[in-house]
PDB file of C-alpha atoms in Angstrom:
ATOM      1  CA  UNK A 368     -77.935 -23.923 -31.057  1.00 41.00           C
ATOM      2  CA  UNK A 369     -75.823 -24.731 -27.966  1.00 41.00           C
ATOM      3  CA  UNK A 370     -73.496 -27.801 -28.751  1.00 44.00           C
ATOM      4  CA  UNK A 371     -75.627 -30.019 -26.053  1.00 49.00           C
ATOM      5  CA  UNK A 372     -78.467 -31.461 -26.699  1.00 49.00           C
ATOM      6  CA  UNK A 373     -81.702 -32.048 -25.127  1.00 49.00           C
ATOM      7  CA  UNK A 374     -81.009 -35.409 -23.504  1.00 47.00           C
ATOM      8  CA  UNK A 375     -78.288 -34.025 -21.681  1.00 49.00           C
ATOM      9  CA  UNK A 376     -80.005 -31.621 -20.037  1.00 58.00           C
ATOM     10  CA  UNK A 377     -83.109 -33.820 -19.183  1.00 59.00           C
ATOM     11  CA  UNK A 378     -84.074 -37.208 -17.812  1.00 63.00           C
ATOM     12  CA  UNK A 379     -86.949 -38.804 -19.074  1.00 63.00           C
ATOM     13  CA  UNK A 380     -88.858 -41.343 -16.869  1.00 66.00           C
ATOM     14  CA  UNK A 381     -90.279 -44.057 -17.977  1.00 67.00           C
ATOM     15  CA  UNK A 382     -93.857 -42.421 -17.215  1.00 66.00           C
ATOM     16  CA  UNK A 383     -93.155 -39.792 -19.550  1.00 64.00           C
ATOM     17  CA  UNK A 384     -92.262 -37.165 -16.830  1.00 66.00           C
ATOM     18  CA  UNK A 385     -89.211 -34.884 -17.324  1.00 66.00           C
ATOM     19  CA  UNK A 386     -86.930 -33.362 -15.234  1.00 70.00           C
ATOM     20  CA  UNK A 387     -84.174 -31.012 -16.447  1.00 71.00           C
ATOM     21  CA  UNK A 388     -80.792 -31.660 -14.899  1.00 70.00           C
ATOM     22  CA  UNK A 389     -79.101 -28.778 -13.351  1.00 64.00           C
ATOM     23  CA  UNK A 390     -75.606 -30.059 -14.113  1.00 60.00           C
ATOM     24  CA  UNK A 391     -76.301 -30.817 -17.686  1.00 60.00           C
ATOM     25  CA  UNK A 392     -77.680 -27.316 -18.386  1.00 58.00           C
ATOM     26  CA  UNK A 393     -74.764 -25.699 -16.236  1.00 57.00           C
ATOM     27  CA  UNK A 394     -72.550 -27.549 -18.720  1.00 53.00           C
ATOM     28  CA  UNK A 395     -74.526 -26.692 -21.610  1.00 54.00           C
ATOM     29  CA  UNK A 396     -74.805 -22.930 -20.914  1.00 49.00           C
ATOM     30  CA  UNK A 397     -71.338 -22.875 -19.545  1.00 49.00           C
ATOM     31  CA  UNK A 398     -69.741 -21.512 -23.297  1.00 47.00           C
ATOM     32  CA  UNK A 399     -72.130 -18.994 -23.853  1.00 52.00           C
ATOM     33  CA  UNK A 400     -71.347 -15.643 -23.454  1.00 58.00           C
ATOM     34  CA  UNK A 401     -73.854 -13.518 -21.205  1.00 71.00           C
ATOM     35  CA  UNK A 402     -74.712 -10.472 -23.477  1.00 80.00           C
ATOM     36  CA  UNK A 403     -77.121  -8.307 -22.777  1.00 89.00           C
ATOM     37  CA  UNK A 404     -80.922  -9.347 -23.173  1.00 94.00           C
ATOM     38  CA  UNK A 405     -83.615  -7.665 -25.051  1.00 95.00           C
ATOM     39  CA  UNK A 406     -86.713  -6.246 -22.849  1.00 96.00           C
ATOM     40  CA  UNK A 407     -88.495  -8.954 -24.748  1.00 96.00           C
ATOM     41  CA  UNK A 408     -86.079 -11.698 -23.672  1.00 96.00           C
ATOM     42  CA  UNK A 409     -86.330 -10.873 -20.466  1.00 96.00           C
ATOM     43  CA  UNK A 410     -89.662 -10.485 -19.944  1.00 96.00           C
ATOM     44  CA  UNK A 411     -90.076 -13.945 -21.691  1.00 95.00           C
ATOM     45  CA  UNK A 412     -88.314 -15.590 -19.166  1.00 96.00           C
ATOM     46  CA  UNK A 413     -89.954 -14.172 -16.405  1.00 96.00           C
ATOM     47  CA  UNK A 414     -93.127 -14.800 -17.911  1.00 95.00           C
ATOM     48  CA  UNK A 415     -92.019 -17.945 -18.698  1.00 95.00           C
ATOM     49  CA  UNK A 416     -90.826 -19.244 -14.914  1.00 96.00           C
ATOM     50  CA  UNK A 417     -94.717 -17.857 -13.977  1.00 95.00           C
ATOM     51  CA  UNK A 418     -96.096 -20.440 -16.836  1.00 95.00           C
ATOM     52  CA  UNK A 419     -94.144 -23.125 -15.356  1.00 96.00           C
ATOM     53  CA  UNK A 420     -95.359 -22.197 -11.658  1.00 97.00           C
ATOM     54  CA  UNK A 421     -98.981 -22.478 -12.959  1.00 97.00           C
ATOM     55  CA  UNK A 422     -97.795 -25.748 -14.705  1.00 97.00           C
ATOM     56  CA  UNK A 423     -96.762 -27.016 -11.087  1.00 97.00           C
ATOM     57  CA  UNK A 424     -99.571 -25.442  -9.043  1.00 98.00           C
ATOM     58  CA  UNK A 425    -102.248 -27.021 -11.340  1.00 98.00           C
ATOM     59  CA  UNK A 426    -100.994 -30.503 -10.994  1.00 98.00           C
ATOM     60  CA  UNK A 427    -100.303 -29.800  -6.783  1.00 98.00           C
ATOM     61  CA  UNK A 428    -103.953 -28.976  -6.292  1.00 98.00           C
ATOM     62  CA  UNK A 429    -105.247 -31.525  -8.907  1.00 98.00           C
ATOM     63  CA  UNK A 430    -103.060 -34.245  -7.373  1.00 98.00           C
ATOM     64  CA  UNK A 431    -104.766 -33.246  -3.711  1.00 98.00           C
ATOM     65  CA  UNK A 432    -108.019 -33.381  -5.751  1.00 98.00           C
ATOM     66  CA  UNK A 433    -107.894 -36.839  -7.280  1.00 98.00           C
ATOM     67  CA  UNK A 434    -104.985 -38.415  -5.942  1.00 97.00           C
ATOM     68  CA  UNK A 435    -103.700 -39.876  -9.302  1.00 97.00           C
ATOM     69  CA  UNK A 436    -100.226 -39.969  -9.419  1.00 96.00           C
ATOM     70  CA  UNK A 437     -99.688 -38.711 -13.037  1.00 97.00           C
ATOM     71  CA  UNK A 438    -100.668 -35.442 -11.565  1.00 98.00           C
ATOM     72  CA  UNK A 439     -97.978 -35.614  -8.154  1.00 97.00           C
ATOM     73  CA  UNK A 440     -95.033 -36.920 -11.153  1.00 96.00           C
ATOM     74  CA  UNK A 441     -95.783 -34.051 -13.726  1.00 97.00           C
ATOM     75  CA  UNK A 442     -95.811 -31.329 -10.094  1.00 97.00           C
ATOM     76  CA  UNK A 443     -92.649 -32.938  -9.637  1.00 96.00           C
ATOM     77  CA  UNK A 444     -91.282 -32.503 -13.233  1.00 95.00           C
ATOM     78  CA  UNK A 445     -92.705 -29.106 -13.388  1.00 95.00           C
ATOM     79  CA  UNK A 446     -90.293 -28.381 -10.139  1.00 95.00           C
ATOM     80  CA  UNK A 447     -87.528 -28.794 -12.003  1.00 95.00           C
ATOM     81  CA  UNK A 448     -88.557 -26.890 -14.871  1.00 94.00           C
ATOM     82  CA  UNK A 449     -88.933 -23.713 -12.855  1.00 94.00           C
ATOM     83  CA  UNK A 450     -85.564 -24.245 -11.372  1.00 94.00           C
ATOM     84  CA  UNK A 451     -84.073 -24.161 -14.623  1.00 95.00           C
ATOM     85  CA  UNK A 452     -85.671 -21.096 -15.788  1.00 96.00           C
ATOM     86  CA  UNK A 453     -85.131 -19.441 -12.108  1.00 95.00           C
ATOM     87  CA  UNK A 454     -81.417 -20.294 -12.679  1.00 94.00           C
ATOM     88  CA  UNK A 455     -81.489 -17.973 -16.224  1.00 95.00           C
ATOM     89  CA  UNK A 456     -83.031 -15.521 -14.096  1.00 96.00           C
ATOM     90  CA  UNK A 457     -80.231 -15.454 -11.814  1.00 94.00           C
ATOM     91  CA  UNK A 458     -77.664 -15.380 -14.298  1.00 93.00           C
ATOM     92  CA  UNK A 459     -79.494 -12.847 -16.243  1.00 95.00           C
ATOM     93  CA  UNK A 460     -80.065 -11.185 -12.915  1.00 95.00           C
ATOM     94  CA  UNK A 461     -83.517 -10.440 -13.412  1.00 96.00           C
ATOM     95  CA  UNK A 462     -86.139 -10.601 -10.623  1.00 95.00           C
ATOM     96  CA  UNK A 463     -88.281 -13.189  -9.967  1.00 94.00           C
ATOM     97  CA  UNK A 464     -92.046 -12.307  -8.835  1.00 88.00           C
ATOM     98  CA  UNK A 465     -92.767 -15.474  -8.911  1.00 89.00           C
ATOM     99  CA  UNK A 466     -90.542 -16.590  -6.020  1.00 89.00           C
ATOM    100  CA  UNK A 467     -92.625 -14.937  -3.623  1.00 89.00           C
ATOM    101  CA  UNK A 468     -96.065 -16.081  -5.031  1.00 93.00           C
ATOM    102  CA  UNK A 469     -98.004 -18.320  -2.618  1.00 96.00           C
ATOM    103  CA  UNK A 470     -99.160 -21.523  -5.003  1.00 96.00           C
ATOM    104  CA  UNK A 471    -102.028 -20.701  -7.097  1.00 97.00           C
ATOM    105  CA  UNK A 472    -100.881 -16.661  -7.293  1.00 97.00           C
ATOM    106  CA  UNK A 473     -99.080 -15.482 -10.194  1.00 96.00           C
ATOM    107  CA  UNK A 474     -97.548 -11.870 -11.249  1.00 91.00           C
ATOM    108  CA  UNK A 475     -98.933 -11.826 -14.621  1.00 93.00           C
ATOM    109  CA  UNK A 476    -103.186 -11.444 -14.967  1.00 96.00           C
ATOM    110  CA  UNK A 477    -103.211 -13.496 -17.824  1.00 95.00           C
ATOM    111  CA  UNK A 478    -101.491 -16.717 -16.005  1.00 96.00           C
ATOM    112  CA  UNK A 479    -103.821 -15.966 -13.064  1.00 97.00           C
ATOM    113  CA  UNK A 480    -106.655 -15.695 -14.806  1.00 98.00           C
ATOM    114  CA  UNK A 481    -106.279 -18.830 -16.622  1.00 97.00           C
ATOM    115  CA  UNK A 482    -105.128 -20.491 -13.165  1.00 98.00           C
ATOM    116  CA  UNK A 483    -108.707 -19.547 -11.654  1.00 98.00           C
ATOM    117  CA  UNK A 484    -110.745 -20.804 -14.638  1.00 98.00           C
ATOM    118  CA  UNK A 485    -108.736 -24.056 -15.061  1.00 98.00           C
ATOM    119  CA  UNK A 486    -108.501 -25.251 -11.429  1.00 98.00           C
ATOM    120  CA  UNK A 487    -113.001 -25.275 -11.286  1.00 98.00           C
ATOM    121  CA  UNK A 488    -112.688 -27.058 -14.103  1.00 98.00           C
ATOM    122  CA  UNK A 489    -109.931 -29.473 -13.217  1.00 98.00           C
ATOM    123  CA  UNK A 490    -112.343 -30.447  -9.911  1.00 98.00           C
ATOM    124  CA  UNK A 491    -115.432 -31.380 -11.416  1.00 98.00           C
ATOM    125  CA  UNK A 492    -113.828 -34.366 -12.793  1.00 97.00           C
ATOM    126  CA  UNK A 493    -110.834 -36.927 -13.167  1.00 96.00           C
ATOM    127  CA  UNK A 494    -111.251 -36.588 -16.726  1.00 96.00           C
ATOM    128  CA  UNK A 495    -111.647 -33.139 -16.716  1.00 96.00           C
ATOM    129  CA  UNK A 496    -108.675 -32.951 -14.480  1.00 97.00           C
ATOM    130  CA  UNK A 497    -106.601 -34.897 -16.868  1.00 97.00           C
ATOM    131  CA  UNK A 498    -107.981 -32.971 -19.914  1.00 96.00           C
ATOM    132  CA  UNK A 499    -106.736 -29.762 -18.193  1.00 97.00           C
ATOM    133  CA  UNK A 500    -103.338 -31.125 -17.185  1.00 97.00           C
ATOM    134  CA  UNK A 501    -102.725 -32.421 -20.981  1.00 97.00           C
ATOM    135  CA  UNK A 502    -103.970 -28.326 -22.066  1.00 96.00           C
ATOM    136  CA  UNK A 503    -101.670 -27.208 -20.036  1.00 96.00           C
ATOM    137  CA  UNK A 504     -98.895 -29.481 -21.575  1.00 96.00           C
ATOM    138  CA  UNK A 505    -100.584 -28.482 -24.768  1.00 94.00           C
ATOM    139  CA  UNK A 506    -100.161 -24.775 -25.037  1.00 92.00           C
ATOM    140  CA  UNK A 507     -96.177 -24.499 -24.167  1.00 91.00           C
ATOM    141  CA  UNK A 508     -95.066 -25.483 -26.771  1.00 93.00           C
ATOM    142  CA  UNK A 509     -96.515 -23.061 -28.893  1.00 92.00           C
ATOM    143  CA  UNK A 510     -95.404 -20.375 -25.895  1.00 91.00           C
ATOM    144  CA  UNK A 511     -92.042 -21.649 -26.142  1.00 95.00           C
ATOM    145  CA  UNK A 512     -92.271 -21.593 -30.551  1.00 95.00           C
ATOM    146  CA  UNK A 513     -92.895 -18.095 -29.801  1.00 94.00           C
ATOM    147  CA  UNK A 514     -90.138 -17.060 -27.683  1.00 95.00           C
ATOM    148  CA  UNK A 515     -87.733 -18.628 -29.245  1.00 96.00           C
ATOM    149  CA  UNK A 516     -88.641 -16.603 -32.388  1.00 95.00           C
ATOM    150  CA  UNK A 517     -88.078 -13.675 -30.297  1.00 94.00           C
ATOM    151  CA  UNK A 518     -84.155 -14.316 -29.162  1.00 95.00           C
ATOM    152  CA  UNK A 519     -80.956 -15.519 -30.593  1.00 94.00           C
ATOM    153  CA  UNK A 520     -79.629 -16.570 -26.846  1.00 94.00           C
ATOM    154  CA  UNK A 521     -78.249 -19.547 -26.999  1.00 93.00           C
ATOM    155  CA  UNK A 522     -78.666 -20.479 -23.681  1.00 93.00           C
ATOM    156  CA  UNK A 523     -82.495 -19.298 -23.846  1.00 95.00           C
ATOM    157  CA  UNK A 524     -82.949 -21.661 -26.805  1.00 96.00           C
ATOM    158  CA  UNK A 525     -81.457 -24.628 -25.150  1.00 94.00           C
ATOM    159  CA  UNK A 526     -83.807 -24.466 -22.167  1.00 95.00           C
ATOM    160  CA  UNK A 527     -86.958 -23.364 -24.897  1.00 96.00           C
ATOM    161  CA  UNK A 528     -86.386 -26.937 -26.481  1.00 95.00           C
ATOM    162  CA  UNK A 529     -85.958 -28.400 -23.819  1.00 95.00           C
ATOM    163  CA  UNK A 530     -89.229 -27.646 -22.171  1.00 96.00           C
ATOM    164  CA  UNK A 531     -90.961 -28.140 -25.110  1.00 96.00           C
ATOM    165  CA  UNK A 532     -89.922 -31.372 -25.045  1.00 95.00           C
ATOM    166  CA  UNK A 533     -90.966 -32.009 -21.278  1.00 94.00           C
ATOM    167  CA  UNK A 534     -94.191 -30.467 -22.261  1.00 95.00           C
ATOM    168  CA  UNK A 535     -94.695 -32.650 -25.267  1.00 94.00           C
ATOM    169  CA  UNK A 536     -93.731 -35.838 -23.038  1.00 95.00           C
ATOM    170  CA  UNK A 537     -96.242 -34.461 -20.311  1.00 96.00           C
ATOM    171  CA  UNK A 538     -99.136 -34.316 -23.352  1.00 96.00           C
ATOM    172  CA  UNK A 539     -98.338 -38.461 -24.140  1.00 95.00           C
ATOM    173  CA  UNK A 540     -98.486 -38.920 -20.052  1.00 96.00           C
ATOM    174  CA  UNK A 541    -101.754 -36.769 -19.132  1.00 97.00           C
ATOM    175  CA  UNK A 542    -103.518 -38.400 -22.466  1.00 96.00           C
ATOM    176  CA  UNK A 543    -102.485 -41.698 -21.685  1.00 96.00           C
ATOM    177  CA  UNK A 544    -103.984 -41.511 -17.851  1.00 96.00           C
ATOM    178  CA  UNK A 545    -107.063 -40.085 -19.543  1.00 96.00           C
ATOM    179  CA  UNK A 546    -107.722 -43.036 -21.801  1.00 95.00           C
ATOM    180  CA  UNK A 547    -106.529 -45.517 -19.472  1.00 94.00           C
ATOM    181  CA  UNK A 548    -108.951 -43.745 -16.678  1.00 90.00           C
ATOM    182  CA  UNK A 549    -112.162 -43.060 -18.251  1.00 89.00           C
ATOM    183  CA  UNK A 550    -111.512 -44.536 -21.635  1.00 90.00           C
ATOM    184  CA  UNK A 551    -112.293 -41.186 -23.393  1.00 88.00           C
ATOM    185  CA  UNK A 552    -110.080 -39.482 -26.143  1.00 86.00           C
ATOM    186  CA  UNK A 553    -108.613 -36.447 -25.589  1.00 86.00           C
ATOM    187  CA  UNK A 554    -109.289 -33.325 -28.641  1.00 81.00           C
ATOM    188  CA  UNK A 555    -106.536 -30.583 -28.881  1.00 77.00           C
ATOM    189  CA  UNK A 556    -107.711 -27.275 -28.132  1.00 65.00           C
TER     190      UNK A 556
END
């Protein structure tokens, strides 16, 4: 791995939100070569930077929806984590579909398919809001798991565990609200 390490590319908050710091993945990044990338890496990424749009469009509408500010923090977070994997597609100089996307559109079928079946859900309640919000934090990490097995970029791996990590922090946070809310559990899917 890259000789930073994931607290030097992220902030934590004491809410359990994360934001990824530009300057501290510049830095980290900075001594890795460029290479060329695999037609698997680099449709991982842009995949990936569409997962972390729906990540952020999710918690937009849900925070307009319920007005509970875990959802308006994680949006936030999730902002940041598309600007870091935007900033790999730049470098990589790949294009980004997801730039022009209006919120709640998405290049890939998949991701908009599971956009328009999670937001109905995430309205019919708070706690099914937060249970979608903490499913959503659930399943990148095993996205991320995945890609990762798929490259040997350094600079790919750094940002992989890095969002994992915001994603795992974002699970605590969303399962927290939902306890504290409605004093329900929340079961992995």
């Amino acid at each position: 791995r890259s000789g930073a390490s994931v607290t030097t590319i992220m902030g934590v908050a004491d809410d359990g939100t994360t934001r990824i710091e530009a300057s501290g993945l510049a830095t980290a990044r900075a001594p890795v070569a460029l290479g060329e990338l695999t037609a698997e890496e680099a449709a991982g990424l842009v995949y990936l930077r569409a997962e972390e749009k729906l990540a952020h469009d999710l918690d937009t509408a849900l925070f307009a929806e319920w007005g509970v500010a875990v959802f308006e923090n994680i949006a936030d977070s999730e902002a940041t984590h598309t600007a870091a994997v935007q900033s790999l597609l730049e470098r990589y100089r790949l294009e980004d579909p997801a730039a022009a996307s209006a919120p709640g559109e998405f290049p890939h079928p998949a991701l908009q398919a599971l956009y328009d079946r999670l937001l109905p859900e995430g309205r019919r309640s708070l706690a099914d809001a937060l249970r979608v919000g903490a499913a959503v934090a659930e399943i990148d990490p095993l996205d991320l798991e995945e890609r990762s097995a798929q490259t040997d970029k350094l600079d790919i791996l750094t940002l992989h565990e890095s969002l994992a990590t915001g994603s795992r922090n974002h699970l605590r946070s969303f399962v927290s609200v939902l306890e504290r809310q409605t004093g329900e559990g929340y079961q992995p899917a």
